CSV table of C-alpha atoms in Angstrom, one decimal:
chain,number,residue,atom,x,y,z
U,22,MET,CA,-34.5,99.1,-2.0
U,23,THR,CA,-32.6,96.0,-3.3
U,24,VAL,CA,-34.2,93.1,-2.0
U,25,ILE,CA,-32.3,89.6,-2.0
U,26,VAL,CA,-34.2,86.6,-1.7
U,27,MET,CA,-33.0,83.3,-0.8
U,28,THR,CA,-35.8,81.3,-3.2
U,29,SER,CA,-34.4,78.1,-2.0
U,30,SER,CA,-31.8,76.8,0.3
U,31,MET,CA,-31.6,73.7,-2.6
U,32,CYS,CA,-28.7,73.4,-4.8
U,33,ASN,CA,-27.6,70.9,-7.5
U,34,ILE,CA,-23.7,71.4,-6.6
U,35,ASP,CA,-22.0,71.0,-4.0
U,36,CYS,CA,-19.3,74.2,-3.6
U,37,VAL,CA,-16.3,73.7,-1.0
U,38,TYR,CA,-17.2,77.1,0.4
U,39,CYS,CA,-20.8,77.4,0.8
U,40,TYR,CA,-22.2,79.6,3.5
U,41,MET,CA,-25.6,78.2,2.9
U,42,LYS,CA,-24.7,74.8,4.0
U,43,ALA,CA,-23.0,76.6,6.8
U,44,SER,CA,-25.7,78.5,8.0
U,45,ARG,CA,-29.1,76.8,6.8
U,46,LYS,CA,-31.2,75.2,9.5
U,47,ASN,CA,-33.5,73.1,6.9
U,48,VAL,CA,-34.0,72.5,3.0
U,49,HIS,CA,-36.7,74.0,1.7
U,50,GLU,CA,-38.0,76.5,-0.8
U,51,ILE,CA,-40.3,79.9,-0.8
U,52,ASP,CA,-43.8,78.6,-1.5
U,53,VAL,CA,-45.2,80.1,-4.9
U,54,SER,CA,-48.3,80.8,-3.3
U,55,ALA,CA,-46.8,83.1,-0.7
U,56,ILE,CA,-45.0,85.3,-3.7
U,57,PRO,CA,-47.8,87.9,-3.9
U,58,VAL,CA,-47.7,88.7,-0.3
U,59,LEU,CA,-43.7,88.7,-0.7
U,60,ILE,CA,-43.7,91.2,-3.4
U,61,ASP,CA,-46.5,93.4,-2.2
U,62,HIS,CA,-45.0,93.8,1.1
U,63,CYS,CA,-41.1,93.9,-0.1
U,64,SER,CA,-42.5,97.0,-2.1
U,65,ALA,CA,-44.9,99.4,0.0
U,66,ASP,CA,-43.5,102.7,0.5
U,67,PHE,CA,-40.8,102.3,-2.1
U,68,ASP,CA,-40.5,103.8,-5.6
U,69,GLU,CA,-38.2,101.6,-6.8
U,70,VAL,CA,-37.5,97.8,-5.9
U,71,GLU,CA,-34.9,95.6,-7.5
U,72,PHE,CA,-35.3,92.0,-6.6
U,73,CYS,CA,-32.1,89.6,-6.3
U,74,TRP,CA,-33.4,86.2,-6.6
U,75,HIS,CA,-30.8,83.7,-5.1
U,76,GLY,CA,-30.3,80.6,-3.2
U,77,GLY,CA,-29.1,77.9,-3.2
U,78,GLU,CA,-29.7,77.7,-6.8
U,79,PRO,CA,-32.6,79.9,-7.7
U,80,LEU,CA,-33.5,77.9,-10.9
U,81,MET,CA,-34.2,75.0,-8.9
U,82,VAL,CA,-37.6,76.6,-7.8
U,83,GLY,CA,-39.3,76.2,-11.5
U,84,LYS,CA,-40.6,78.6,-13.7
U,85,GLU,CA,-43.8,79.0,-12.4
U,86,PHE,CA,-42.3,80.6,-9.6
U,87,TYR,CA,-40.9,83.5,-11.6
U,88,ARG,CA,-43.8,83.7,-13.5
U,89,SER,CA,-45.9,84.3,-10.4
U,90,ALA,CA,-43.4,87.0,-9.2
U,91,ILE,CA,-43.7,89.1,-12.0
U,92,ARG,CA,-47.5,88.9,-12.4
U,93,ALA,CA,-47.5,90.2,-8.8
U,94,GLN,CA,-45.0,93.0,-9.6
U,95,GLN,CA,-47.1,94.0,-12.6
U,96,LYS,CA,-50.1,94.5,-10.5
U,97,ILE,CA,-48.1,96.3,-8.1
U,98,THR,CA,-46.9,98.5,-10.8
U,99,ALA,CA,-50.7,99.3,-12.0
U,100,LEU,CA,-51.8,99.7,-8.6
U,101,ARG,CA,-49.4,101.9,-7.2
U,102,GLY,CA,-46.7,102.7,-9.8
U,103,THR,CA,-43.7,100.8,-8.2
U,104,GLU,CA,-41.1,100.1,-10.9
U,105,PHE,CA,-39.3,97.0,-10.2
U,106,ARG,CA,-35.9,95.4,-11.9
U,107,ASN,CA,-35.0,91.5,-11.7
U,108,VAL,CA,-31.7,90.0,-11.6
U,109,MET,CA,-30.5,86.4,-10.8
U,110,GLN,CA,-27.4,84.9,-9.6
U,111,THR,CA,-27.2,81.4,-10.9
U,112,ASN,CA,-24.6,78.5,-11.7
U,113,GLY,CA,-26.3,78.1,-15.0
U,114,LEU,CA,-26.7,74.5,-15.3
U,115,LEU,CA,-30.3,74.2,-15.7
U,116,LEU,CA,-30.8,76.4,-18.3
U,117,ASP,CA,-32.4,75.8,-21.2
U,118,GLU,CA,-34.0,77.2,-24.0
U,119,GLU,CA,-37.2,77.6,-22.5
U,120,TRP,CA,-35.5,79.0,-19.3
U,121,VAL,CA,-33.8,81.9,-21.3
U,122,ASP,CA,-36.9,82.5,-23.2
U,123,LEU,CA,-38.6,83.0,-20.1
U,124,LEU,CA,-36.0,85.1,-18.3
U,125,LYS,CA,-35.4,87.5,-21.5
U,126,ASP,CA,-39.2,88.3,-21.7
U,127,ALA,CA,-39.8,88.8,-18.3
U,128,ASN,CA,-36.3,91.0,-18.5
U,129,ILE,CA,-34.5,89.2,-15.9
U,130,SER,CA,-30.7,89.6,-16.5
U,131,PHE,CA,-28.6,87.2,-14.6
U,132,GLY,CA,-25.1,86.5,-13.5
U,133,PHE,CA,-23.1,83.2,-13.2
U,134,SER,CA,-21.1,82.0,-10.7
U,135,PHE,CA,-17.7,81.0,-12.2
U,136,ASP,CA,-14.1,80.4,-10.3
U,137,ALA,CA,-12.0,81.1,-13.1
U,138,PRO,CA,-9.8,79.5,-14.7
U,139,PRO,CA,-11.4,76.3,-15.3
U,140,GLU,CA,-9.2,74.2,-13.1
U,141,ILE,CA,-9.8,76.0,-9.9
U,142,HIS,CA,-13.6,75.9,-10.7
U,143,ALA,CA,-13.1,72.5,-10.7
U,144,LEU,CA,-11.5,72.9,-7.3
U,145,HIS,CA,-14.0,75.0,-5.9
U,146,ARG,CA,-17.2,74.0,-7.6
U,147,GLY,CA,-17.0,70.7,-9.3
U,148,ASP,CA,-16.6,69.3,-12.4
U,149,ASN,CA,-18.9,71.1,-14.3
U,150,ALA,CA,-17.3,74.2,-16.0
U,151,GLN,CA,-18.0,73.1,-19.6
U,152,LYS,CA,-21.4,73.0,-18.8
U,153,VAL,CA,-21.5,76.2,-17.3
U,154,ILE,CA,-19.7,77.7,-20.4
U,155,ALA,CA,-22.3,76.0,-22.7
U,156,ALA,CA,-25.2,77.7,-20.7
U,157,TRP,CA,-22.9,81.1,-21.6
U,158,GLU,CA,-23.5,80.3,-25.3
U,159,LEU,CA,-27.3,79.6,-25.0
U,160,VAL,CA,-27.6,82.9,-23.3
U,161,ARG,CA,-25.8,84.7,-25.7
U,162,SER,CA,-27.7,82.9,-28.8
U,163,ALA,CA,-30.5,84.9,-27.2
U,164,ASN,CA,-28.5,88.4,-27.4
U,165,LEU,CA,-28.3,88.5,-23.6
U,166,PRO,CA,-25.0,89.7,-22.2
U,167,VAL,CA,-23.2,87.6,-19.7
U,168,GLY,CA,-21.1,88.5,-16.4
U,169,ALA,CA,-19.7,86.3,-13.6
U,170,ILE,CA,-19.0,86.1,-10.1
U,171,CYS,CA,-15.5,84.7,-9.2
U,172,VAL,CA,-15.0,83.6,-5.7
U,173,ILE,CA,-11.1,84.3,-4.7
U,174,SER,CA,-9.0,81.5,-2.6
U,175,LYS,CA,-5.1,81.1,-2.3
U,176,TYR,CA,-5.6,78.9,-5.3
U,177,ASN,CA,-6.5,81.3,-7.8
U,178,VAL,CA,-5.4,84.6,-6.3
U,179,HIS,CA,-1.9,84.5,-8.2
U,180,LYS,CA,-3.9,84.2,-11.3
U,181,ALA,CA,-4.7,87.7,-12.5
U,182,ARG,CA,-3.7,86.8,-16.0
U,183,GLU,CA,-5.2,83.6,-16.3
U,184,ILE,CA,-8.5,84.9,-15.1
U,185,PHE,CA,-8.4,88.4,-17.1
U,186,ASP,CA,-7.4,85.9,-20.3
U,187,PHE,CA,-10.3,83.5,-19.8
U,188,PHE,CA,-12.9,85.9,-19.2
U,189,SER,CA,-11.7,87.5,-22.3
U,190,ALA,CA,-11.9,84.8,-24.6
U,191,GLN,CA,-15.1,84.0,-23.1
U,192,ASN,CA,-16.4,87.4,-24.1
U,193,ILE,CA,-17.4,88.0,-20.4
U,194,ARG,CA,-18.1,91.8,-20.5
U,195,SER,CA,-18.3,92.0,-16.6
U,196,TYR,CA,-16.9,90.0,-13.6
U,197,SER,CA,-16.6,90.3,-9.9
U,198,PHE,CA,-14.3,89.4,-7.5
U,199,LEU,CA,-15.4,87.9,-4.4
U,200,PRO,CA,-12.9,87.3,-1.9
U,201,LEU,CA,-13.1,84.0,0.1
U,202,ARG,CA,-15.2,84.2,3.7
U,203,ALA,CA,-14.2,82.4,6.4
U,204,VAL,CA,-17.3,80.2,6.8
U,205,PRO,CA,-17.4,77.0,8.9
U,206,ALA,CA,-17.1,74.7,5.7
U,207,PRO,CA,-15.1,71.4,6.5
U,208,ALA,CA,-13.3,71.8,3.3
U,209,LEU,CA,-12.8,75.5,3.0
U,210,PRO,CA,-10.0,76.6,0.8
U,211,PRO,CA,-7.1,78.2,2.3
U,212,ILE,CA,-8.2,82.1,2.5
U,213,PRO,CA,-5.8,84.5,0.4
U,214,ASP,CA,-4.0,87.3,2.6
U,215,ASN,CA,-4.1,91.5,2.1
U,216,GLN,CA,-1.3,91.5,0.2
U,217,GLU,CA,-1.9,88.8,-2.3
U,218,LEU,CA,-5.5,90.0,-2.7
U,219,PHE,CA,-3.9,93.5,-3.4
U,220,GLU,CA,-1.7,92.0,-5.7
U,221,LEU,CA,-4.7,90.5,-7.7
U,222,PHE,CA,-6.4,93.7,-7.8
U,223,ARG,CA,-3.3,95.5,-9.1
U,224,ASP,CA,-2.1,93.1,-11.8
U,225,THR,CA,-5.9,93.1,-13.5
U,226,PHE,CA,-6.1,96.7,-13.2
U,227,ASN,CA,-2.9,96.8,-15.3
U,228,LEU,CA,-4.1,94.4,-17.7
U,229,TRP,CA,-7.4,95.6,-17.9
U,230,SER,CA,-6.0,99.4,-18.7
U,231,SER,CA,-3.2,98.3,-20.6
U,232,ARG,CA,-4.7,95.7,-23.4
U,233,GLU,CA,-7.6,96.1,-26.2
U,234,ASN,CA,-10.6,94.1,-24.5
U,235,ASP,CA,-14.1,94.2,-24.5
U,236,ILE,CA,-14.6,94.3,-20.4
U,237,VAL,CA,-16.8,97.3,-19.2
U,238,SER,CA,-16.6,96.4,-15.4
U,239,ILE,CA,-14.6,94.4,-13.2
U,240,GLU,CA,-15.6,94.7,-9.1
U,241,PRO,CA,-14.5,95.8,-6.9
U,242,LEU,CA,-11.9,97.9,-9.1
U,243,SER,CA,-14.7,99.6,-11.0
U,244,THR,CA,-16.6,100.6,-7.9
U,245,MET,CA,-12.9,101.9,-6.3
U,246,ILE,CA,-12.2,103.7,-9.6
U,247,GLN,CA,-15.8,105.4,-9.5
U,248,ALA,CA,-15.5,106.4,-5.8
U,249,LEU,CA,-12.2,107.8,-6.2
U,250,ILE,CA,-13.6,109.9,-9.1
U,251,ASN,CA,-17.2,110.9,-7.5
U,252,ASN,CA,-17.1,110.1,-4.0
U,253,LYS,CA,-20.1,107.6,-4.8
U,254,PRO,CA,-19.2,104.1,-4.0
U,255,GLN,CA,-22.1,101.5,-5.2
U,256,LEU,CA,-21.3,98.5,-4.0
U,257,CYS,CA,-22.8,97.4,-0.7
U,258,SER,CA,-20.0,96.6,0.8
U,259,PHE,CA,-18.4,100.3,-0.2
U,260,SER,CA,-21.4,102.5,0.6
U,261,GLY,CA,-22.0,101.2,4.0
U,262,SER,CA,-25.7,101.3,2.7
U,263,CYS,CA,-27.3,97.9,4.2
U,264,PRO,CA,-29.7,98.0,5.7
U,265,ASP,CA,-30.8,101.2,4.3
U,266,THR,CA,-30.9,99.9,0.5
U,267,MET,CA,-30.1,96.3,0.4
U,268,ILE,CA,-32.0,93.7,2.4
U,269,SER,CA,-32.2,89.7,2.1
U,270,ILE,CA,-34.8,87.1,3.0
U,271,ASP,CA,-34.5,84.0,3.6
U,272,GLN,CA,-37.0,80.9,2.7
U,273,ASP,CA,-38.9,81.6,5.7
U,274,GLY,CA,-39.7,84.9,4.9
U,275,ASN,CA,-37.1,86.3,7.7
U,276,VAL,CA,-35.5,89.5,7.2
U,277,VAL,CA,-31.8,89.7,7.8
U,278,PRO,CA,-29.0,92.0,6.7
U,279,CYS,CA,-27.1,89.7,4.2
U,280,CYS,CA,-27.9,86.5,2.8
U,281,SER,CA,-25.0,84.6,4.6
U,282,LEU,CA,-26.3,85.6,8.2
U,283,VAL,CA,-29.4,84.1,8.8
U,284,GLU,CA,-28.8,83.2,12.5
U,285,ASP,CA,-31.8,84.0,14.8
U,286,LYS,CA,-29.9,86.7,16.5
U,287,PHE,CA,-29.9,88.8,13.0
U,288,VAL,CA,-33.6,88.3,12.5
U,289,MET,CA,-35.5,91.7,12.2
U,290,GLY,CA,-38.9,90.7,11.3
U,291,ASN,CA,-40.6,88.3,8.7
U,292,ILE,CA,-41.9,89.8,5.5
U,293,PHE,CA,-45.1,87.4,5.4
U,294,ALA,CA,-46.3,89.2,8.3
U,295,ASP,CA,-45.0,92.8,8.3
U,296,PRO,CA,-44.1,95.0,5.5
U,297,LEU,CA,-40.4,95.8,4.8
U,298,ALA,CA,-40.6,99.3,5.2
U,299,TRP,CA,-41.7,99.0,8.8
U,300,ILE,CA,-39.7,96.3,9.6
U,301,LEU,CA,-36.5,98.4,8.8
U,302,GLU,CA,-37.9,101.5,10.5
U,303,HIS,CA,-38.3,99.6,13.8
U,304,LYS,CA,-35.9,97.0,13.8
U,305,LYS,CA,-32.8,97.9,11.8
U,306,GLY,CA,-31.3,100.3,14.6
U,307,PRO,CA,-29.1,98.0,16.3
U,308,LEU,CA,-27.3,97.1,13.2
U,309,VAL,CA,-26.6,100.5,12.3
U,310,GLN,CA,-25.3,101.3,15.7
U,311,LEU,CA,-22.9,98.4,15.2
U,312,ARG,CA,-21.6,99.3,12.1
U,313,LYS,CA,-21.0,103.0,13.6
U,314,ILE,CA,-18.8,100.7,16.6
U,315,ALA,CA,-17.1,99.1,13.9
U,316,VAL,CA,-16.1,102.5,12.4
U,317,ALA,CA,-15.0,104.0,15.6
U,318,ASN,CA,-12.9,101.2,16.5
U,319,SER,CA,-11.1,100.3,13.2
U,320,CYS,CA,-11.6,103.3,10.7
U,321,VAL,CA,-11.7,106.9,12.0
U,322,ASP,CA,-8.1,108.1,11.0
U,323,CYS,CA,-8.1,106.4,7.5
U,324,GLU,CA,-8.6,108.7,4.8
U,325,TYR,CA,-10.6,106.1,2.6
U,326,LEU,CA,-13.3,105.9,5.1
U,327,PRO,CA,-16.0,108.0,2.9
U,328,ILE,CA,-15.9,105.7,0.3
U,329,CYS,CA,-15.1,102.3,2.3
U,330,ASN,CA,-17.4,102.6,5.0
U,331,GLY,CA,-15.9,99.9,7.2
U,332,GLY,CA,-16.1,97.2,4.7
U,333,CYS,CA,-18.7,94.3,4.5
U,334,ARG,CA,-20.0,93.5,7.9
U,335,ALA,CA,-20.9,89.6,6.9
U,336,ASP,CA,-17.1,89.2,6.2
U,337,ALA,CA,-16.5,90.7,9.5
U,338,TYR,CA,-18.7,88.6,10.9
U,339,TRP,CA,-17.3,85.3,9.9
U,340,GLU,CA,-14.1,86.3,10.3
U,341,THR,CA,-14.4,87.8,14.0
U,342,GLY,CA,-17.6,86.5,15.3
U,343,ARG,CA,-19.0,90.1,15.7
U,344,TYR,CA,-21.3,92.0,13.0
U,345,ASP,CA,-18.8,95.1,14.9
U,346,GLY,CA,-15.7,93.3,13.9
U,347,LYS,CA,-12.7,94.5,12.0
U,348,TYR,CA,-13.1,93.9,8.1
U,349,PRO,CA,-10.7,91.4,7.2
U,350,TYR,CA,-9.5,93.1,4.2
U,351,CYS,CA,-9.1,96.2,5.0
U,352,GLU,CA,-5.5,96.3,4.1
U,353,THR,CA,-6.3,95.2,0.4
U,354,ARG,CA,-8.5,98.2,0.2
U,355,LYS,CA,-6.0,100.8,1.3
U,356,LEU,CA,-3.5,99.4,-0.7
U,357,THR,CA,-5.6,99.4,-3.8
U,358,PHE,CA,-7.3,102.4,-3.2
U,359,ALA,CA,-3.6,104.0,-3.2
U,360,TYR,CA,-2.6,102.5,-6.2
U,361,LEU,CA,-5.5,103.2,-7.9
U,362,LYS,CA,-5.6,107.0,-7.0
U,363,ASN,CA,-1.6,107.2,-8.1
U,364,GLN,CA,-2.7,105.8,-11.6
U,365,LEU,CA,-5.6,107.7,-12.1
U,366,GLU,CA,-3.5,111.0,-11.4
U,367,ARG,CA,-1.3,109.7,-13.7
U,368,PHE,CA,-3.9,109.4,-16.1
U,369,GLY,CA,-4.8,112.7,-15.7
U,370,VAL,CA,-8.3,111.5,-14.4
U,371,ILE,CA,-8.4,113.1,-11.2
């Protein structure tokens, strides 16, 4: 099970597309004293649990928060053998040597949010690009890998080469494209259309496959290639696995299908009241049924259904107002799968 924990609704920057601002009810953080219950209830009846510490900005809850989480995990491992992994998604602006040492010692891997190239980052996320890049150097000095998530709007959807060159020059070993969601943000940038997003994926694949480089993963291309080869997509939005293997918990302990879907109608239970396994067993049924409805309405004749599974339900909700609505980047996926399939056949991979 992967558990995305929204540690805090607080953030130290003001991104123009922030879904947290669009959906938050109040501004606060999880109390450190509640962490042992959080860890216990999230791990009961699971052999392996990955915690993804999210926000807001997850560094804002302070170092003792994560020390407490690791101590609680170690106790559970000693008690019932559960294995834990920890990852963090951060803007990196609060990182210092003490933070890096703590995260390294605790074996917490982390990814950065950076909307390349830098001039687009400034439009999306404010004038802090050089500070984030400095944080990357701090991380590398500790011999830790650096990865990035890059939100794509119309401002950078035509910049495949600039994005690839920038991340390559910065020795970023992996990066992910995150197409912009249609959240009700007052300054939301224009959203790319399906053809534009396909061209970004196509051009990025061509750059990646034809140049000498050290990039080991570019999502969602890596997942799509893997799915075409072995029929086993990994990313949650392709595998259709939420809420079976991935779930989110907000600052109040509410269990929701995705960290961008925190409205009352999506709350399945509270982690401080009941174990996660119990909540999912008794409450996930309606969401699973809605995904089936979405697939039945939009996907039954699609050859890529087994490796796409109807797309991201959160993206569908923000676009259509319905959890069972049509995935807005359906045509992008079809075009990209077809192109990658052709290329893999040409290379003799499939």
